[in-house]
Amino acid sequence: MGNENREQWGSKFGFIMAAAGSAIGLGNIWKFPYLTGVNGGAAFVFVYLLIVLFIGFTVMLAELAIGRASQKNAVGAFAVLSKNPLWQLVGWAGILCGFVILSYYGVVAGWSIKYFIASFTDLMPIAESGGAGDYFGGFVSNATQVVIYQVVFMIMCIIVVAGGIGQGIEKACKIMMPGLLLILVILIVRAVTLPGAEKGIEFYLKPDFTKLTPKVLLAALGQAFFSLSLGMGCMITYGSYIKKSDNLASSAFYVVSMDTLIAFLAGFAIFPAVFALGVEPGAGPGLTFVTLPGVFAKMGGGMFFCAAFFVLLFFAAFTSAISLLEVVVAYFKDELGWNRVQASIAMGIAITALGVPSAMSLGGSPVIFGMEFMDAMGYLSDKILMPLGGIFISLFAGWMMADKLEKEVTSDGLHPFGLYTVWLWLARVVAPIAMAIIFYFGIIE
Ligand code: TRP
């Protein structure tokens, strides 16, 4: 098979850092811990683990196998592997999804840069006197400022993606992912040693199986999917750069485990501090940009911990954003013959432009279908494109790749994958049904 000139990851470790970088993003830091805390604590973690193991791992491996077998981007992969051109629609949906997610992701990532700087200037004194909410409101309704930070962030993404797979993306992730873990550990040690920290751990993990309603299970499934960057061809694209000699099943397992571990650990950095300082936890952007600055402002060395937290958030967002841009760039490069630098710049600019309405979103914004622009973009990507993509990717790998699939997954017999048959049926039947359920309930809601 082949394209001798295709770029490749320098090492298996490099790939794992890059793919874990894609998976570990804003979802791990601001969504997972809160979902866990309000939905049954350790009981939620338990079902989340089952979902990740049976569904998340299955689809992750399916995407990597499609990518490596085809040596192509999300659209090209289906063109190489199937004669039926309709399958390419799955790839198209993925590219559209990458475009849409990155448009608003870049906006929020820009906020993390602003907050990193503000940690050293005016944020701490204002947050200490209870003004973090107004501070955030004032910032996000200043569209010019928000767009400036968004543009700065997107320029950084363009530079890294233009630098290529090994020298750009892999290098950045090999620095940022260990950095992220180190910062997380520092924040956890600080948080759990505060007097009263145990109340936060209780909120986070106290098991309550009665809270595991069908709705909660659905939320867990959706979260696993979003968090693992599945269903939109990102892992197909990253898989296409994996060396033929690397073992896909073990790589997929590492990526899935790291993503889950970091999400789980994030809760230990957040809730012990929030409860020790007697603050009410919030969800999503409110938790990260309002609750936490208020918490840091009240602790000794708060400026340092606040800045560290926003570096962590920046690393998480950045390593995800470059993978989103790469999905789009790989298509223009493989299929239309653009060079990497041109494609990165042109697509980076186009995506930034689509993000501008989201950037203005919180300060009196354009409204589509009754939703604010940013929420509408989130709905389109999370509730529609990703579940649909996941269903068809899983079906495609399971049913359409025939014997190619086994060869790809078991790396020519060098690394036997004992559970191949189990995995195959998970991909053929179980994962598509699970995703069809998310899709159905996501749209009737
Ligand atoms: N996984 C990312 C997070 O947890 C978000 C995300 C969803 C994503 N799909 C993606 C990132 C595709 C990169 C590529 O925040």
Short mmCIF file of C-alpha atoms and ligand atoms in Angstrom, two decimals:
data_model
loop_
_atom_site.label_atom_id
_atom_site.label_comp_id
_atom_site.label_asym_id
_atom_site.label_seq_id
_atom_site.Cartn_x
_atom_site.Cartn_y
_atom_site.Cartn_z
CA MET A 1 0.00 0.00 0.00
CA GLY A 2 1.39 3.09 -0.51
CA ASN A 3 2.56 6.41 -0.37
CA GLU A 4 6.21 6.41 0.48
CA ASN A 5 6.26 10.13 1.00
CA ARG A 6 3.51 10.29 3.58
CA GLU A 7 4.62 11.92 6.80
CA GLN A 8 4.80 9.70 9.89
CA TRP A 9 4.98 10.03 13.63
CA GLY A 10 8.58 9.69 14.79
CA SER A 11 7.73 7.08 17.44
CA LYS A 12 4.87 5.24 19.05
CA PHE A 13 5.31 7.46 22.10
CA GLY A 14 5.06 10.52 19.86
CA PHE A 15 1.80 9.28 18.37
CA ILE A 16 0.36 8.52 21.80
CA MET A 17 1.21 12.03 23.01
CA ALA A 18 -0.37 13.57 19.91
CA ALA A 19 -3.54 11.48 20.07
CA ALA A 20 -3.87 11.90 23.82
CA GLY A 21 -3.32 15.61 23.22
CA SER A 22 -6.25 15.60 20.82
CA ALA A 23 -8.47 13.72 23.23
CA ILE A 24 -7.52 15.60 26.38
CA GLY A 25 -9.17 18.96 25.98
CA LEU A 26 -11.61 21.38 27.53
CA GLY A 27 -14.07 18.48 27.91
CA ASN A 28 -11.76 16.73 30.36
CA ILE A 29 -11.20 19.75 32.53
CA TRP A 30 -14.51 21.52 32.70
CA LYS A 31 -17.07 18.90 31.83
CA PHE A 32 -16.12 15.47 33.17
CA PRO A 33 -15.49 16.40 36.83
CA TYR A 34 -18.75 18.30 37.12
CA LEU A 35 -20.79 15.61 35.38
CA THR A 36 -19.33 13.12 37.82
CA GLY A 37 -19.98 15.23 40.88
CA VAL A 38 -23.65 15.77 40.16
CA ASN A 39 -24.43 12.37 38.68
CA GLY A 40 -23.51 9.81 41.27
CA GLY A 41 -19.78 10.25 41.91
CA ALA A 42 -17.87 6.97 41.91
CA ALA A 43 -20.96 5.21 40.51
CA PHE A 44 -20.78 7.51 37.47
CA VAL A 45 -17.05 6.89 37.13
CA PHE A 46 -17.73 3.17 37.14
CA VAL A 47 -20.21 3.27 34.25
CA TYR A 48 -18.05 5.79 32.41
CA LEU A 49 -15.17 3.32 32.57
CA LEU A 50 -17.33 0.56 31.13
CA ILE A 51 -18.46 2.84 28.30
CA VAL A 52 -14.92 3.90 27.52
CA LEU A 53 -13.68 0.33 27.53
CA PHE A 54 -16.43 -1.18 25.40
CA ILE A 55 -17.49 1.67 23.14
CA GLY A 56 -14.73 4.29 23.28
CA PHE A 57 -11.87 1.87 22.75
CA THR A 58 -13.79 0.06 20.01
CA VAL A 59 -14.42 3.16 17.92
CA MET A 60 -10.94 4.54 18.59
CA LEU A 61 -9.37 1.36 17.21
CA ALA A 62 -11.77 1.35 14.25
CA GLU A 63 -10.75 4.89 13.32
CA LEU A 64 -7.04 4.22 13.66
CA ALA A 65 -7.36 1.07 11.52
CA ILE A 66 -9.24 2.92 8.77
CA GLY A 67 -6.60 5.65 8.78
CA ARG A 68 -3.57 3.42 8.70
CA ALA A 69 -5.00 0.97 6.18
CA SER A 70 -5.83 3.78 3.76
CA GLN A 71 -2.91 6.15 4.45
CA LYS A 72 -5.34 8.99 3.84
CA ASN A 73 -7.33 11.84 5.36
CA ALA A 74 -10.93 11.36 6.53
CA VAL A 75 -12.48 11.65 3.04
CA GLY A 76 -9.70 9.97 1.08
CA ALA A 77 -9.71 7.01 3.46
CA PHE A 78 -13.20 5.98 2.40
CA ALA A 79 -12.39 6.57 -1.26
CA VAL A 80 -9.40 4.22 -1.05
CA LEU A 81 -11.15 1.50 0.95
CA SER A 82 -14.57 1.38 -0.73
CA LYS A 83 -15.88 1.57 -4.28
CA ASN A 84 -19.09 3.13 -3.07
CA PRO A 85 -18.61 6.90 -3.07
CA LEU A 86 -21.42 7.42 -0.55
CA TRP A 87 -19.07 6.43 2.25
CA GLN A 88 -17.09 9.57 1.55
CA LEU A 89 -19.98 11.52 3.01
CA VAL A 90 -18.88 10.24 6.40
CA GLY A 91 -15.50 11.81 5.83
CA TRP A 92 -17.09 15.04 4.63
CA ALA A 93 -19.21 15.22 7.75
CA GLY A 94 -16.03 14.77 9.76
CA ILE A 95 -14.24 17.60 8.03
CA LEU A 96 -17.23 19.86 8.48
CA CYS A 97 -17.31 18.84 12.12
CA GLY A 98 -13.62 19.69 12.58
CA PHE A 99 -14.28 23.07 11.02
CA VAL A 100 -17.25 23.75 13.28
CA ILE A 101 -15.71 22.55 16.56
CA LEU A 102 -12.49 24.47 16.00
CA SER A 103 -14.39 27.65 15.21
CA TYR A 104 -15.73 27.90 18.77
CA TYR A 105 -12.95 25.96 20.45
CA GLY A 106 -10.49 28.64 19.33
CA VAL A 107 -12.61 31.29 21.00
CA VAL A 108 -12.65 29.57 24.38
CA ALA A 109 -8.97 28.69 24.07
CA GLY A 110 -8.30 32.39 23.53
CA TRP A 111 -10.00 33.11 26.86
CA SER A 112 -7.40 30.91 28.55
CA ILE A 113 -4.61 33.13 27.21
CA LYS A 114 -6.40 36.21 28.48
CA TYR A 115 -6.86 34.62 31.90
CA PHE A 116 -3.25 33.49 32.10
CA ILE A 117 -2.12 37.09 31.60
CA ALA A 118 -4.84 38.46 33.87
CA SER A 119 -3.69 36.17 36.70
CA PHE A 120 -0.67 38.45 37.03
CA THR A 121 -2.48 41.74 36.52
CA ASP A 122 -5.95 42.56 37.77
CA LEU A 123 -7.81 39.26 38.13
CA MET A 124 -6.77 38.19 41.64
CA PRO A 125 -7.76 41.31 43.59
CA ILE A 126 -11.08 41.53 41.75
CA ALA A 127 -11.86 37.83 42.21
CA GLU A 128 -10.98 38.05 45.88
CA SER A 129 -13.70 40.59 46.46
CA GLY A 130 -16.24 38.38 44.67
CA GLY A 131 -16.03 40.08 41.29
CA ALA A 132 -14.98 37.10 39.13
CA GLY A 133 -18.44 36.81 37.57
CA ASP A 134 -18.58 40.44 36.52
CA TYR A 135 -14.99 40.29 35.36
CA PHE A 136 -15.81 37.38 33.06
CA GLY A 137 -19.02 39.04 31.85
CA GLY A 138 -17.14 42.23 31.09
CA PHE A 139 -14.44 40.39 29.19
CA VAL A 140 -16.66 38.20 26.99
CA SER A 141 -18.92 41.06 26.03
CA ASN A 142 -15.94 42.97 24.72
CA ALA A 143 -15.96 41.36 21.27
CA THR A 144 -12.82 43.08 20.04
CA GLN A 145 -10.72 41.73 22.87
CA VAL A 146 -12.18 38.24 22.57
CA VAL A 147 -11.47 38.17 18.84
CA ILE A 148 -7.90 39.35 19.37
CA TYR A 149 -7.17 36.45 21.74
CA GLN A 150 -8.92 34.03 19.41
CA VAL A 151 -6.76 35.21 16.52
CA VAL A 152 -3.58 34.91 18.58
CA PHE A 153 -4.52 31.37 19.50
CA MET A 154 -5.37 30.40 15.92
CA ILE A 155 -2.08 31.82 14.64
CA MET A 156 -0.23 29.57 17.06
CA CYS A 157 -2.22 26.57 15.79
CA ILE A 158 -1.46 27.46 12.19
CA ILE A 159 2.26 27.68 12.92
CA VAL A 160 2.37 24.25 14.54
CA VAL A 161 0.25 22.49 11.92
CA ALA A 162 2.22 24.16 9.12
CA GLY A 163 5.32 22.68 10.77
CA GLY A 164 4.11 19.17 9.89
CA ILE A 165 3.41 15.93 11.69
CA GLY A 166 6.75 15.09 13.28
CA GLN A 167 8.30 18.54 13.56
CA GLY A 168 5.09 20.41 14.31
CA ILE A 169 2.28 18.48 15.98
CA GLU A 170 4.28 15.66 17.55
CA LYS A 171 6.94 17.97 18.94
CA ALA A 172 4.39 20.34 20.46
CA CYS A 173 2.49 17.48 22.08
CA LYS A 174 5.62 15.84 23.44
CA ILE A 175 6.32 19.03 25.36
CA MET A 176 2.79 20.05 26.30
CA MET A 177 1.34 16.72 27.42
CA PRO A 178 3.98 15.96 30.07
CA GLY A 179 3.74 19.64 31.02
CA LEU A 180 -0.01 19.31 31.44
CA LEU A 181 0.40 16.28 33.70
CA LEU A 182 3.03 18.03 35.82
CA ILE A 183 0.85 21.12 36.32
CA LEU A 184 -2.13 18.94 37.13
CA VAL A 185 -0.17 17.11 39.81
CA ILE A 186 0.97 20.40 41.35
CA LEU A 187 -2.62 21.69 41.43
CA ILE A 188 -3.88 18.43 42.94
CA VAL A 189 -1.28 18.49 45.71
CA ARG A 190 -2.23 22.09 46.50
CA ALA A 191 -5.95 21.34 46.48
CA VAL A 192 -6.02 18.16 48.55
CA THR A 193 -3.78 19.61 51.26
CA LEU A 194 -6.12 22.53 51.96
CA PRO A 195 -8.01 22.18 55.23
CA GLY A 196 -11.52 20.94 54.44
CA ALA A 197 -10.51 19.33 51.14
CA GLU A 198 -12.30 16.09 52.04
CA LYS A 199 -15.69 17.74 51.54
CA GLY A 200 -14.77 18.29 47.89
CA ILE A 201 -13.71 14.69 47.44
CA GLU A 202 -16.98 13.63 48.97
CA PHE A 203 -18.95 15.80 46.54
CA TYR A 204 -16.88 14.47 43.64
CA LEU A 205 -16.85 10.75 44.32
CA LYS A 206 -19.43 9.71 46.93
CA PRO A 207 -21.06 6.76 45.13
CA ASP A 208 -24.78 6.97 44.52
CA PHE A 209 -26.08 4.31 42.17
CA THR A 210 -29.63 5.66 42.35
CA LYS A 211 -28.52 8.64 40.26
CA LEU A 212 -27.68 6.45 37.28
CA THR A 213 -30.83 7.16 35.28
CA PRO A 214 -31.02 6.50 31.52
CA LYS A 215 -30.46 10.20 31.02
CA VAL A 216 -27.23 10.08 32.99
CA LEU A 217 -26.04 7.05 31.04
CA LEU A 218 -26.69 8.96 27.86
CA ALA A 219 -24.71 11.93 29.12
CA ALA A 220 -21.84 9.58 30.00
CA LEU A 221 -21.88 8.08 26.52
CA GLY A 222 -21.91 11.49 24.85
CA GLN A 223 -19.13 12.73 27.09
CA ALA A 224 -16.96 9.68 26.36
CA PHE A 225 -17.38 10.27 22.66
CA PHE A 226 -16.61 13.96 22.71
CA SER A 227 -13.73 13.51 25.10
CA LEU A 228 -12.06 10.84 22.99
CA SER A 229 -12.31 12.99 19.82
CA LEU A 230 -14.25 10.24 18.07
CA GLY A 231 -16.76 10.23 15.25
CA MET A 232 -15.27 12.96 13.08
CA GLY A 233 -12.26 11.45 11.42
CA CYS A 234 -9.65 12.92 13.69
CA MET A 235 -8.31 9.52 14.67
CA ILE A 236 -8.55 8.37 11.04
CA THR A 237 -6.28 11.25 10.10
CA TYR A 238 -3.87 10.68 12.99
CA GLY A 239 -3.96 6.92 12.32
CA SER A 240 -2.79 7.48 8.76
CA TYR A 241 0.56 8.69 10.08
CA ILE A 242 1.22 5.65 12.30
CA LYS A 243 4.08 3.35 11.29
CA LYS A 244 2.97 -0.01 9.92
CA SER A 245 5.03 -1.79 12.57
CA ASP A 246 3.26 -0.15 15.54
CA ASN A 247 0.62 -2.11 17.40
CA LEU A 248 -2.70 -0.30 16.96
CA ALA A 249 -4.64 -2.02 19.72
CA SER A 250 -2.13 -1.12 22.38
CA SER A 251 -1.78 2.45 21.07
CA ALA A 252 -5.55 2.88 21.19
CA PHE A 253 -5.61 1.49 24.70
CA TYR A 254 -2.98 3.95 25.93
CA VAL A 255 -4.78 6.93 24.40
CA VAL A 256 -8.15 5.95 25.82
CA SER A 257 -6.65 5.30 29.27
CA MET A 258 -4.76 8.57 29.39
CA ASP A 259 -7.77 10.59 28.39
CA THR A 260 -9.86 8.97 31.09
CA LEU A 261 -7.15 9.25 33.73
CA ILE A 262 -6.64 12.98 33.14
CA ALA A 263 -10.39 13.65 33.25
CA PHE A 264 -10.61 11.73 36.53
CA LEU A 265 -7.60 13.54 38.01
CA ALA A 266 -8.93 16.96 37.02
CA GLY A 267 -11.69 16.54 39.58
CA PHE A 268 -9.08 16.24 42.34
CA ALA A 269 -7.54 19.55 41.34
CA ILE A 270 -10.92 21.31 41.30
CA PHE A 271 -13.42 20.15 43.93
CA PRO A 272 -11.20 19.86 47.00
CA ALA A 273 -10.15 23.49 46.46
CA VAL A 274 -13.68 24.68 45.66
CA PHE A 275 -15.16 23.09 48.79
CA ALA A 276 -12.24 23.86 51.09
CA LEU A 277 -12.78 27.53 50.35
CA GLY A 278 -16.52 27.30 50.71
CA VAL A 279 -17.53 28.14 47.14
CA GLU A 280 -20.44 26.64 45.17
CA PRO A 281 -19.19 24.69 42.15
CA GLY A 282 -20.60 25.64 38.75
CA ALA A 283 -20.42 23.84 35.43
CA GLY A 284 -18.61 24.46 32.16
CA PRO A 285 -17.20 27.91 31.45
CA GLY A 286 -18.64 29.20 34.73
CA LEU A 287 -16.62 26.67 36.71
CA THR A 288 -13.35 27.45 34.98
CA PHE A 289 -13.59 31.18 34.44
CA VAL A 290 -15.64 32.29 37.42
CA THR A 291 -15.57 29.76 40.26
CA LEU A 292 -11.92 28.84 40.04
CA PRO A 293 -10.41 32.34 39.89
CA GLY A 294 -12.49 33.11 42.99
CA VAL A 295 -11.06 30.03 44.69
CA PHE A 296 -7.46 30.75 43.72
CA ALA A 297 -7.76 34.34 44.88
CA LYS A 298 -8.53 33.10 48.38
CA MET A 299 -5.58 30.74 48.71
CA GLY A 300 -1.96 31.48 49.53
CA GLY A 301 0.08 31.84 46.34
CA GLY A 302 -3.17 32.13 44.41
CA MET A 303 -1.67 34.12 41.58
CA PHE A 304 0.78 31.31 40.86
CA PHE A 305 -1.83 28.55 40.99
CA CYS A 306 -4.27 30.53 38.90
CA ALA A 307 -1.68 31.15 36.19
CA ALA A 308 -0.67 27.47 36.31
CA PHE A 309 -4.28 26.40 35.90
CA PHE A 310 -4.75 28.55 32.80
CA VAL A 311 -1.53 27.20 31.29
CA LEU A 312 -2.98 23.74 31.86
CA LEU A 313 -6.21 24.76 30.16
CA PHE A 314 -4.26 26.29 27.31
CA PHE A 315 -2.18 23.11 26.78
CA ALA A 316 -5.34 21.00 26.85
CA ALA A 317 -7.09 23.22 24.32
CA PHE A 318 -4.05 23.75 22.09
CA THR A 319 -3.18 20.09 21.56
CA SER A 320 -6.85 19.43 20.70
CA ALA A 321 -7.14 22.41 18.38
CA ILE A 322 -4.12 21.43 16.29
CA SER A 323 -5.66 18.01 15.71
CA LEU A 324 -8.88 19.64 14.55
CA LEU A 325 -6.99 21.84 12.12
CA GLU A 326 -4.98 18.84 10.91
CA VAL A 327 -8.19 16.99 9.97
CA VAL A 328 -9.06 19.81 7.58
CA VAL A 329 -5.53 20.44 6.35
CA ALA A 330 -4.90 16.74 5.60
CA TYR A 331 -7.90 16.74 3.29
CA PHE A 332 -6.75 19.75 1.27
CA LYS A 333 -3.26 18.33 1.12
CA ASP A 334 -4.07 14.76 0.09
CA GLU A 335 -7.05 15.37 -2.14
CA LEU A 336 -6.46 18.76 -3.67
CA GLY A 337 -2.68 18.72 -3.70
CA TRP A 338 -2.21 21.90 -1.69
CA ASN A 339 1.00 22.16 0.24
CA ARG A 340 0.85 21.94 4.01
CA VAL A 341 1.77 25.54 4.69
CA GLN A 342 -0.79 26.98 2.27
CA ALA A 343 -3.52 24.68 3.53
CA SER A 344 -2.78 25.49 7.18
CA ILE A 345 -2.90 29.22 6.60
CA ALA A 346 -5.96 29.24 4.35
CA MET A 347 -8.02 26.88 6.49
CA GLY A 348 -6.83 28.47 9.72
CA ILE A 349 -8.10 31.82 8.46
CA ALA A 350 -11.41 30.38 7.26
CA ILE A 351 -12.05 28.64 10.58
CA THR A 352 -11.13 31.75 12.53
CA ALA A 353 -13.65 33.71 10.48
CA LEU A 354 -16.41 31.19 11.24
CA GLY A 355 -15.50 31.56 14.91
CA VAL A 356 -16.03 35.32 15.00
CA PRO A 357 -19.81 35.12 15.51
CA SER A 358 -19.14 32.70 18.38
CA ALA A 359 -16.62 35.14 19.79
CA MET A 360 -19.31 37.81 19.84
CA SER A 361 -21.78 35.27 21.11
CA LEU A 362 -21.82 36.11 24.78
CA GLY A 363 -22.10 39.81 24.33
CA GLY A 364 -25.44 40.03 22.59
CA SER A 365 -24.99 37.73 19.71
CA PRO A 366 -26.29 36.44 16.44
CA VAL A 367 -29.01 33.87 17.13
CA ILE A 368 -29.68 30.78 14.98
CA PHE A 369 -32.66 28.47 15.55
CA GLY A 370 -33.22 30.14 18.89
CA MET A 371 -29.74 29.34 20.16
CA GLU A 372 -26.75 31.54 20.62
CA PHE A 373 -24.27 31.01 17.85
CA MET A 374 -21.75 29.17 19.97
CA ASP A 375 -24.37 26.81 21.38
CA ALA A 376 -25.75 26.19 17.89
CA MET A 377 -22.29 25.21 16.67
CA GLY A 378 -21.87 22.94 19.69
CA TYR A 379 -25.22 21.31 19.03
CA LEU A 380 -24.42 20.65 15.38
CA SER A 381 -21.08 19.04 16.19
CA ASP A 382 -21.84 17.10 19.40
CA LYS A 383 -25.42 16.05 18.88
CA ILE A 384 -25.58 15.51 15.15
CA LEU A 385 -22.28 15.15 13.33
CA MET A 386 -20.28 13.19 15.91
CA PRO A 387 -22.83 10.47 16.73
CA LEU A 388 -23.67 9.97 13.04
CA GLY A 389 -19.99 9.85 12.15
CA GLY A 390 -19.36 7.34 14.92
CA ILE A 391 -22.13 5.02 13.74
CA PHE A 392 -20.91 4.88 10.17
CA ILE A 393 -17.21 4.72 10.99
CA SER A 394 -17.82 1.77 13.26
CA LEU A 395 -20.04 0.00 10.72
CA PHE A 396 -17.55 0.67 7.96
CA ALA A 397 -14.61 -0.80 9.84
CA GLY A 398 -16.64 -3.75 11.08
CA TRP A 399 -18.43 -4.75 7.88
CA MET A 400 -16.75 -3.17 4.86
CA MET A 401 -13.06 -3.77 5.38
CA ALA A 402 -13.18 -7.59 5.36
CA ASP A 403 -9.81 -9.24 5.89
CA LYS A 404 -7.90 -5.96 5.58
CA LEU A 405 -9.13 -5.03 9.00
CA GLU A 406 -7.74 -7.99 10.88
CA LYS A 407 -4.38 -7.56 9.23
CA GLU A 408 -4.32 -3.87 10.11
CA VAL A 409 -5.30 -4.33 13.70
CA THR A 410 -2.99 -7.24 14.40
CA SER A 411 -0.05 -5.67 12.57
CA ASP A 412 0.65 -8.59 10.27
CA GLY A 413 0.57 -11.11 13.07
CA LEU A 414 3.49 -9.57 14.92
CA HIS A 415 1.33 -8.49 17.82
CA PRO A 416 -1.56 -10.86 18.33
CA PHE A 417 -4.72 -9.16 19.59
CA GLY A 418 -6.44 -11.91 21.57
CA LEU A 419 -9.75 -10.11 21.77
CA TYR A 420 -10.01 -9.39 18.06
CA THR A 421 -13.31 -11.19 17.59
CA VAL A 422 -14.87 -9.59 20.62
CA TRP A 423 -13.78 -6.19 19.39
CA LEU A 424 -15.05 -6.91 15.87
CA TRP A 425 -18.57 -7.58 17.13
CA LEU A 426 -18.48 -4.58 19.38
CA ALA A 427 -17.64 -2.51 16.29
CA ARG A 428 -20.21 -4.23 14.08
CA VAL A 429 -23.18 -4.16 16.42
CA VAL A 430 -22.79 -2.79 19.92
CA ALA A 431 -21.06 0.53 19.24
CA PRO A 432 -23.36 1.54 16.35
CA ILE A 433 -26.45 0.83 18.45
CA ALA A 434 -25.08 2.83 21.38
CA MET A 435 -24.35 5.77 19.11
CA ALA A 436 -27.73 5.54 17.41
CA ILE A 437 -29.28 5.92 20.85
CA ILE A 438 -27.22 9.04 21.60
CA PHE A 439 -28.18 10.48 18.25
CA TYR A 440 -31.88 9.78 18.68
CA PHE A 441 -32.16 11.25 22.15
CA GLY A 442 -29.86 14.13 21.26
CA ILE A 443 -32.18 15.35 18.53
CA ILE A 444 -35.55 14.75 20.16
CA GLU A 445 -34.46 16.69 23.24
N1 TRP B 1 -11.71 15.80 22.83
C1 TRP B 1 -11.77 17.22 22.97
C2 TRP B 1 -12.09 17.60 24.41
O1 TRP B 1 -12.22 16.76 25.26
C3 TRP B 1 -12.78 17.87 22.08
C4 TRP B 1 -12.95 17.27 20.75
C5 TRP B 1 -14.02 16.68 20.24
C6 TRP B 1 -11.99 17.17 19.77
N2 TRP B 1 -13.77 16.19 19.00
C7 TRP B 1 -12.55 16.47 18.70
C8 TRP B 1 -10.70 17.57 19.73
C9 TRP B 1 -11.81 16.17 17.60
C10 TRP B 1 -9.97 17.26 18.63
C11 TRP B 1 -10.50 16.56 17.57
O2 TRP B 1 -12.21 18.76 24.71
#
